[in-house]
Amino acid sequence: MQVHQFHRWNVTPREAMQIQAEVRSRVIARGRMPHPRLVAGGDLAFEKESDILYAAVIVLSFPGLEPVEALVCRDRVRFPYIPGLLSFREAPALLRLFARLKHEPDVIFIDGHGRSHPRAAGIACHIGVLLDRPVIGCAKSLLTGTCEDPTRSRGSVTYLYDDKGRSIGAAVRTRDRVKPVFVSIGHRISLAEAIRLTLACGKGYRIPEPTRRADLLAEQAKRSARA
């Protein structure tokens, strides 16, 4: 996969926010993916008290959700931990893995936010714009905005709004009586399609299978490095 890099990563926090403004302007908040063949997930694991991270990307068949290809790498964190700027810590390693894939996914899930972000430019938007591929942000916790709690049954949805009343994502119940995930547009996909695919990529867990598998791979790489 080609990375359409339009900025450098070695930047100040102020410069990073300016880059996010450009990312936001490039996001395409529409698109359908009626018959994807391959879906991918990306996630990371971090060493405590260290600057080491482990990134993982996995490609799965769809709708079967069977593994097709997986890549893992060890890297160093090169940007400080600043809420709202996590893509500058996490995206470089994930992008290097996506660039190495032999099987190009039709849609990508990222463990993190897309437009449900203080500057509407979370890591799912950032990766989506740089890859120019359909990307869905699927986060485990709320970063910004407000929403009502969806009903307790799987498939229930409530919408997330910013302080101006604009829809920026959705709380999606992926499993009965389990906390929802927060789904948002990354790039080249509509929110309705992102919600549909999030539910379609579930296999009985709270987290959609692409990012769940990527998380397991990253954590396994971290454990193996300690052994």
PDB file of C-alpha atoms in Angstrom:
ATOM      1  CA  MET A   1       0.000   0.000   0.000  1.00  0.00           C
ATOM      2  CA  GLN A   2       1.229   3.465  -0.824  1.00  0.00           C
ATOM      3  CA  VAL A   3       1.585   6.112   1.870  1.00  0.00           C
ATOM      4  CA  HIS A   4       0.803   9.608   0.567  1.00  0.00           C
ATOM      5  CA  GLN A   5       3.018  11.437   3.038  1.00  0.00           C
ATOM      6  CA  PHE A   6       2.511  15.212   2.989  1.00  0.00           C
ATOM      7  CA  HIS A   7       4.275  16.118   6.244  1.00  0.00           C
ATOM      8  CA  ARG A   8       7.173  15.068   8.450  1.00  0.00           C
ATOM      9  CA  TRP A   9       6.716  13.411  11.836  1.00  0.00           C
ATOM     10  CA  ASN A  10       9.454  15.237  13.741  1.00  0.00           C
ATOM     11  CA  VAL A  11       7.331  18.240  14.695  1.00  0.00           C
ATOM     12  CA  THR A  12       6.425  20.350  17.707  1.00  0.00           C
ATOM     13  CA  PRO A  13       2.986  19.998  19.328  1.00  0.00           C
ATOM     14  CA  ARG A  14       1.959  23.303  17.734  1.00  0.00           C
ATOM     15  CA  GLU A  15       3.028  22.068  14.304  1.00  0.00           C
ATOM     16  CA  ALA A  16       1.203  18.786  14.950  1.00  0.00           C
ATOM     17  CA  MET A  17      -2.049  20.665  15.523  1.00  0.00           C
ATOM     18  CA  GLN A  18      -1.534  22.550  12.264  1.00  0.00           C
ATOM     19  CA  ILE A  19      -1.034  19.225  10.481  1.00  0.00           C
ATOM     20  CA  GLN A  20      -4.252  17.942  12.044  1.00  0.00           C
ATOM     21  CA  ALA A  21      -6.096  20.926  10.591  1.00  0.00           C
ATOM     22  CA  GLU A  22      -4.838  19.884   7.155  1.00  0.00           C
ATOM     23  CA  VAL A  23      -5.805  16.252   7.808  1.00  0.00           C
ATOM     24  CA  ARG A  24      -9.304  17.379   8.792  1.00  0.00           C
ATOM     25  CA  SER A  25      -9.667  19.339   5.547  1.00  0.00           C
ATOM     26  CA  ARG A  26      -8.729  16.250   3.504  1.00  0.00           C
ATOM     27  CA  VAL A  27     -11.099  13.768   5.155  1.00  0.00           C
ATOM     28  CA  ILE A  28     -13.838  12.435   2.867  1.00  0.00           C
ATOM     29  CA  ALA A  29     -16.817  11.676   5.108  1.00  0.00           C
ATOM     30  CA  ARG A  30     -18.754   9.526   2.675  1.00  0.00           C
ATOM     31  CA  GLY A  31     -18.449   6.216   0.892  1.00  0.00           C
ATOM     32  CA  ARG A  32     -19.930   2.739   0.843  1.00  0.00           C
ATOM     33  CA  MET A  33     -18.274  -0.638   1.003  1.00  0.00           C
ATOM     34  CA  PRO A  34     -21.118  -3.067   0.179  1.00  0.00           C
ATOM     35  CA  HIS A  35     -18.967  -6.107  -0.626  1.00  0.00           C
ATOM     36  CA  PRO A  36     -15.512  -5.913   0.972  1.00  0.00           C
ATOM     37  CA  ARG A  37     -13.328  -8.976   0.488  1.00  0.00           C
ATOM     38  CA  LEU A  38     -10.577  -8.066   2.937  1.00  0.00           C
ATOM     39  CA  VAL A  39     -10.689  -6.050   6.160  1.00  0.00           C
ATOM     40  CA  ALA A  40      -7.684  -4.997   8.218  1.00  0.00           C
ATOM     41  CA  GLY A  41      -7.029  -3.899  11.770  1.00  0.00           C
ATOM     42  CA  GLY A  42      -4.201  -1.968  13.368  1.00  0.00           C
ATOM     43  CA  ASP A  43      -3.228  -1.589  17.019  1.00  0.00           C
ATOM     44  CA  LEU A  44      -0.196  -1.101  19.265  1.00  0.00           C
ATOM     45  CA  ALA A  45       1.203  -2.157  22.630  1.00  0.00           C
ATOM     46  CA  PHE A  46       3.635  -0.070  24.687  1.00  0.00           C
ATOM     47  CA  GLU A  47       6.357  -1.047  27.117  1.00  0.00           C
ATOM     48  CA  LYS A  48       5.855   0.583  30.505  1.00  0.00           C
ATOM     49  CA  GLU A  49       8.594   2.981  31.624  1.00  0.00           C
ATOM     50  CA  SER A  50      10.142   2.741  28.162  1.00  0.00           C
ATOM     51  CA  ASP A  51      10.019   4.307  24.709  1.00  0.00           C
ATOM     52  CA  ILE A  52       9.452   0.949  22.983  1.00  0.00           C
ATOM     53  CA  LEU A  53       6.243   0.088  21.161  1.00  0.00           C
ATOM     54  CA  TYR A  54       4.981  -2.935  19.246  1.00  0.00           C
ATOM     55  CA  ALA A  55       2.709  -2.344  16.270  1.00  0.00           C
ATOM     56  CA  ALA A  56       0.547  -4.966  14.578  1.00  0.00           C
ATOM     57  CA  VAL A  57      -1.549  -5.040  11.431  1.00  0.00           C
ATOM     58  CA  ILE A  58      -3.702  -7.991  10.403  1.00  0.00           C
ATOM     59  CA  VAL A  59      -5.736  -8.641   7.266  1.00  0.00           C
ATOM     60  CA  LEU A  60      -8.828 -10.855   7.516  1.00  0.00           C
ATOM     61  CA  SER A  61     -11.179 -12.309   4.956  1.00  0.00           C
ATOM     62  CA  PHE A  62     -14.711 -10.945   4.914  1.00  0.00           C
ATOM     63  CA  PRO A  63     -17.271 -12.069   5.904  1.00  0.00           C
ATOM     64  CA  GLY A  64     -15.465 -15.121   7.292  1.00  0.00           C
ATOM     65  CA  LEU A  65     -12.941 -13.059   9.307  1.00  0.00           C
ATOM     66  CA  GLU A  66     -10.173 -15.608   8.847  1.00  0.00           C
ATOM     67  CA  PRO A  67      -6.511 -14.446   8.947  1.00  0.00           C
ATOM     68  CA  VAL A  68      -4.926 -13.742   5.558  1.00  0.00           C
ATOM     69  CA  GLU A  69      -1.781 -11.802   6.487  1.00  0.00           C
ATOM     70  CA  ALA A  70      -0.244 -10.342   9.630  1.00  0.00           C
ATOM     71  CA  LEU A  71       2.738  -8.088  10.290  1.00  0.00           C
ATOM     72  CA  VAL A  72       4.320  -6.951  13.546  1.00  0.00           C
ATOM     73  CA  CYS A  73       7.182  -4.569  14.268  1.00  0.00           C
ATOM     74  CA  ARG A  74       9.104  -3.149  17.215  1.00  0.00           C
ATOM     75  CA  ASP A  75       9.799   0.571  17.177  1.00  0.00           C
ATOM     76  CA  ARG A  76      10.611   3.548  19.369  1.00  0.00           C
ATOM     77  CA  VAL A  77       8.200   6.262  20.419  1.00  0.00           C
ATOM     78  CA  ARG A  78       9.411   9.569  19.025  1.00  0.00           C
ATOM     79  CA  PHE A  79       6.696  11.966  20.177  1.00  0.00           C
ATOM     80  CA  PRO A  80       5.593  12.857  23.724  1.00  0.00           C
ATOM     81  CA  TYR A  81       2.308  11.646  25.161  1.00  0.00           C
ATOM     82  CA  ILE A  82      -0.133  14.509  24.577  1.00  0.00           C
ATOM     83  CA  PRO A  83      -3.883  13.771  24.554  1.00  0.00           C
ATOM     84  CA  GLY A  84      -5.330  14.570  21.148  1.00  0.00           C
ATOM     85  CA  LEU A  85      -1.970  14.111  19.397  1.00  0.00           C
ATOM     86  CA  LEU A  86      -1.591  10.345  19.774  1.00  0.00           C
ATOM     87  CA  SER A  87      -1.389   9.762  16.018  1.00  0.00           C
ATOM     88  CA  PHE A  88       2.084  11.354  16.073  1.00  0.00           C
ATOM     89  CA  ARG A  89       3.193   8.601  18.474  1.00  0.00           C
ATOM     90  CA  GLU A  90       1.346   5.703  16.905  1.00  0.00           C
ATOM     91  CA  ALA A  91       0.712   6.255  13.208  1.00  0.00           C
ATOM     92  CA  PRO A  92       4.304   6.065  11.859  1.00  0.00           C
ATOM     93  CA  ALA A  93       4.817   2.431  12.918  1.00  0.00           C
ATOM     94  CA  LEU A  94       1.371   1.370  11.699  1.00  0.00           C
ATOM     95  CA  LEU A  95       1.875   3.091   8.350  1.00  0.00           C
ATOM     96  CA  ARG A  96       5.165   1.271   7.808  1.00  0.00           C
ATOM     97  CA  LEU A  97       3.333  -2.020   8.309  1.00  0.00           C
ATOM     98  CA  PHE A  98       0.463  -1.077   5.999  1.00  0.00           C
ATOM     99  CA  ALA A  99       3.025  -0.144   3.333  1.00  0.00           C
ATOM    100  CA  ARG A 100       4.486  -3.678   3.537  1.00  0.00           C
ATOM    101  CA  LEU A 101       1.207  -5.566   3.120  1.00  0.00           C
ATOM    102  CA  LYS A 102       0.959  -7.933   0.170  1.00  0.00           C
ATOM    103  CA  HIS A 103      -2.842  -8.123   0.467  1.00  0.00           C
ATOM    104  CA  GLU A 104      -4.461  -4.702   0.262  1.00  0.00           C
ATOM    105  CA  PRO A 105      -7.563  -4.417   2.460  1.00  0.00           C
ATOM    106  CA  ASP A 106     -10.773  -2.842   1.236  1.00  0.00           C
ATOM    107  CA  VAL A 107     -11.422  -1.224   4.607  1.00  0.00           C
ATOM    108  CA  ILE A 108      -9.263  -0.663   7.689  1.00  0.00           C
ATOM    109  CA  PHE A 109     -10.209  -0.544  11.372  1.00  0.00           C
ATOM    110  CA  ILE A 110      -7.993   1.465  13.707  1.00  0.00           C
ATOM    111  CA  ASP A 111      -8.167   1.177  17.479  1.00  0.00           C
ATOM    112  CA  GLY A 112      -8.766   4.862  18.142  1.00  0.00           C
ATOM    113  CA  HIS A 113     -10.812   7.847  17.121  1.00  0.00           C
ATOM    114  CA  GLY A 114     -11.475   9.431  13.761  1.00  0.00           C
ATOM    115  CA  ARG A 115     -13.722  12.480  13.643  1.00  0.00           C
ATOM    116  CA  SER A 116     -14.758  11.981  17.287  1.00  0.00           C
ATOM    117  CA  HIS A 117     -11.681  13.971  18.273  1.00  0.00           C
ATOM    118  CA  PRO A 118     -11.208  17.521  19.634  1.00  0.00           C
ATOM    119  CA  ARG A 119      -9.952  18.692  16.220  1.00  0.00           C
ATOM    120  CA  ALA A 120     -11.901  16.105  14.178  1.00  0.00           C
ATOM    121  CA  ALA A 121      -8.606  14.545  13.128  1.00  0.00           C
ATOM    122  CA  GLY A 122      -7.890  11.464  15.214  1.00  0.00           C
ATOM    123  CA  ILE A 123      -5.547   8.648  14.246  1.00  0.00           C
ATOM    124  CA  ALA A 124      -8.165   6.945  12.047  1.00  0.00           C
ATOM    125  CA  CYS A 125      -8.496  10.140   9.989  1.00  0.00           C
ATOM    126  CA  HIS A 126      -4.725  10.590   9.859  1.00  0.00           C
ATOM    127  CA  ILE A 127      -4.043   7.061   8.639  1.00  0.00           C
ATOM    128  CA  GLY A 128      -7.008   7.182   6.263  1.00  0.00           C
ATOM    129  CA  VAL A 129      -5.834  10.389   4.606  1.00  0.00           C
ATOM    130  CA  LEU A 130      -2.223   9.197   4.296  1.00  0.00           C
ATOM    131  CA  LEU A 131      -3.271   5.842   2.815  1.00  0.00           C
ATOM    132  CA  ASP A 132      -6.275   7.326   0.957  1.00  0.00           C
ATOM    133  CA  ARG A 133      -8.268   4.244   1.940  1.00  0.00           C
ATOM    134  CA  PRO A 134     -11.577   3.680   3.752  1.00  0.00           C
ATOM    135  CA  VAL A 135     -10.784   3.737   7.472  1.00  0.00           C
ATOM    136  CA  ILE A 136     -13.020   3.332  10.522  1.00  0.00           C
ATOM    137  CA  GLY A 137     -12.101   4.558  13.979  1.00  0.00           C
ATOM    138  CA  CYS A 138     -13.272   2.222  16.742  1.00  0.00           C
ATOM    139  CA  ALA A 139     -12.352   3.344  20.253  1.00  0.00           C
ATOM    140  CA  LYS A 140     -12.992   1.776  23.639  1.00  0.00           C
ATOM    141  CA  SER A 141     -13.482   5.083  25.479  1.00  0.00           C
ATOM    142  CA  LEU A 142     -14.992   8.477  24.782  1.00  0.00           C
ATOM    143  CA  LEU A 143     -12.550  11.279  23.958  1.00  0.00           C
ATOM    144  CA  THR A 144     -14.862  14.185  23.217  1.00  0.00           C
ATOM    145  CA  GLY A 145     -18.552  14.893  22.714  1.00  0.00           C
ATOM    146  CA  THR A 146     -21.691  13.640  24.423  1.00  0.00           C
ATOM    147  CA  CYS A 147     -24.153  10.845  23.749  1.00  0.00           C
ATOM    148  CA  GLU A 148     -26.867   8.863  25.439  1.00  0.00           C
ATOM    149  CA  ASP A 149     -26.181   5.286  26.421  1.00  0.00           C
ATOM    150  CA  PRO A 150     -27.539   2.842  23.819  1.00  0.00           C
ATOM    151  CA  THR A 151     -29.997   0.192  24.933  1.00  0.00           C
ATOM    152  CA  ARG A 152     -28.464  -2.980  26.348  1.00  0.00           C
ATOM    153  CA  SER A 153     -28.984  -5.215  23.316  1.00  0.00           C
ATOM    154  CA  ARG A 154     -26.403  -5.853  20.603  1.00  0.00           C
ATOM    155  CA  GLY A 155     -26.799  -3.583  17.584  1.00  0.00           C
ATOM    156  CA  SER A 156     -28.256  -0.631  19.455  1.00  0.00           C
ATOM    157  CA  VAL A 157     -26.769   2.741  18.506  1.00  0.00           C
ATOM    158  CA  THR A 158     -26.833   6.289  19.834  1.00  0.00           C
ATOM    159  CA  TYR A 159     -25.115   9.229  18.187  1.00  0.00           C
ATOM    160  CA  LEU A 160     -22.255  11.285  19.507  1.00  0.00           C
ATOM    161  CA  TYR A 161     -22.406  15.087  19.203  1.00  0.00           C
ATOM    162  CA  ASP A 162     -19.846  17.842  19.637  1.00  0.00           C
ATOM    163  CA  ASP A 163     -20.468  21.063  21.568  1.00  0.00           C
ATOM    164  CA  LYS A 164     -22.071  22.631  18.477  1.00  0.00           C
ATOM    165  CA  GLY A 165     -24.561  19.802  18.069  1.00  0.00           C
ATOM    166  CA  ARG A 166     -22.832  18.197  15.089  1.00  0.00           C
ATOM    167  CA  SER A 167     -22.785  14.417  14.774  1.00  0.00           C
ATOM    168  CA  ILE A 168     -19.208  13.155  15.111  1.00  0.00           C
ATOM    169  CA  GLY A 169     -19.667   9.442  15.752  1.00  0.00           C
ATOM    170  CA  ALA A 170     -21.758   6.806  17.470  1.00  0.00           C
ATOM    171  CA  ALA A 171     -21.841   4.601  20.541  1.00  0.00           C
ATOM    172  CA  VAL A 172     -22.422   1.074  19.254  1.00  0.00           C
ATOM    173  CA  ARG A 173     -23.388  -1.874  21.439  1.00  0.00           C
ATOM    174  CA  THR A 174     -21.499  -4.788  19.910  1.00  0.00           C
ATOM    175  CA  ARG A 175     -22.484  -7.312  22.586  1.00  0.00           C
ATOM    176  CA  ASP A 176     -25.490  -7.623  24.890  1.00  0.00           C
ATOM    177  CA  ARG A 177     -25.053  -5.838  28.224  1.00  0.00           C
ATOM    178  CA  VAL A 178     -21.422  -4.925  27.497  1.00  0.00           C
ATOM    179  CA  LYS A 179     -20.032  -1.396  27.233  1.00  0.00           C
ATOM    180  CA  PRO A 180     -20.387   0.123  23.753  1.00  0.00           C
ATOM    181  CA  VAL A 181     -17.531   1.041  21.460  1.00  0.00           C
ATOM    182  CA  PHE A 182     -17.245   4.489  19.911  1.00  0.00           C
ATOM    183  CA  VAL A 183     -17.280   4.417  16.125  1.00  0.00           C
ATOM    184  CA  SER A 184     -16.361   7.343  13.914  1.00  0.00           C
ATOM    185  CA  ILE A 185     -15.411   8.161  10.350  1.00  0.00           C
ATOM    186  CA  GLY A 186     -11.735   7.933   9.512  1.00  0.00           C
ATOM    187  CA  HIS A 187     -11.786   8.510   5.756  1.00  0.00           C
ATOM    188  CA  ARG A 188     -13.740   7.573   2.633  1.00  0.00           C
ATOM    189  CA  ILE A 189     -16.669   6.043   4.487  1.00  0.00           C
ATOM    190  CA  SER A 190     -19.996   7.213   5.882  1.00  0.00           C
ATOM    191  CA  LEU A 191     -20.869   6.874   9.544  1.00  0.00           C
ATOM    192  CA  ALA A 192     -23.769   4.552   8.702  1.00  0.00           C
ATOM    193  CA  GLU A 193     -21.416   2.275   6.773  1.00  0.00           C
ATOM    194  CA  ALA A 194     -18.828   2.398   9.543  1.00  0.00           C
ATOM    195  CA  ILE A 195     -21.460   1.284  12.062  1.00  0.00           C
ATOM    196  CA  ARG A 196     -22.707  -1.500   9.773  1.00  0.00           C
ATOM    197  CA  LEU A 197     -19.219  -2.881   9.195  1.00  0.00           C
ATOM    198  CA  THR A 198     -18.300  -2.644  12.875  1.00  0.00           C
ATOM    199  CA  LEU A 199     -21.244  -4.886  13.719  1.00  0.00           C
ATOM    200  CA  ALA A 200     -20.528  -7.188  10.761  1.00  0.00           C
ATOM    201  CA  CYS A 201     -16.950  -7.671  11.974  1.00  0.00           C
ATOM    202  CA  GLY A 202     -17.961  -8.873  15.423  1.00  0.00           C
ATOM    203  CA  LYS A 203     -17.370 -12.454  16.578  1.00  0.00           C
ATOM    204  CA  GLY A 204     -18.940 -12.368  20.011  1.00  0.00           C
ATOM    205  CA  TYR A 205     -16.506  -9.918  21.564  1.00  0.00           C
ATOM    206  CA  ARG A 206     -16.892  -6.248  22.406  1.00  0.00           C
ATOM    207  CA  ILE A 207     -14.109  -5.232  20.004  1.00  0.00           C
ATOM    208  CA  PRO A 208     -14.458  -5.874  16.243  1.00  0.00           C
ATOM    209  CA  GLU A 209     -12.335  -8.778  15.099  1.00  0.00           C
ATOM    210  CA  PRO A 210      -9.778  -6.802  13.028  1.00  0.00           C
ATOM    211  CA  THR A 211      -8.638  -4.605  15.921  1.00  0.00           C
ATOM    212  CA  ARG A 212      -9.096  -7.374  18.496  1.00  0.00           C
ATOM    213  CA  ARG A 213      -6.720  -9.613  16.545  1.00  0.00           C
ATOM    214  CA  ALA A 214      -4.256  -6.755  16.009  1.00  0.00           C
ATOM    215  CA  ASP A 215      -4.275  -6.033  19.742  1.00  0.00           C
ATOM    216  CA  LEU A 216      -3.550  -9.690  20.529  1.00  0.00           C
ATOM    217  CA  LEU A 217      -0.629  -9.719  18.085  1.00  0.00           C
ATOM    218  CA  ALA A 218       0.890  -6.535  19.493  1.00  0.00           C
ATOM    219  CA  GLU A 219       0.581  -7.779  23.077  1.00  0.00           C
ATOM    220  CA  GLN A 220       2.047 -11.149  22.100  1.00  0.00           C
ATOM    221  CA  ALA A 221       5.044  -9.411  20.509  1.00  0.00           C
ATOM    222  CA  LYS A 222       5.573  -7.407  23.692  1.00  0.00           C
ATOM    223  CA  ARG A 223       5.433 -10.531  25.863  1.00  0.00           C
ATOM    224  CA  SER A 224       7.809 -12.412  23.557  1.00  0.00           C
ATOM    225  CA  ALA A 225      10.343  -9.598  23.761  1.00  0.00           C
ATOM    226  CA  ARG A 226      10.381  -9.912  27.545  1.00  0.00           C
ATOM    227  CA  ALA A 227      10.962 -13.676  27.485  1.00  0.00           C
TER     228      ALA A 227
END
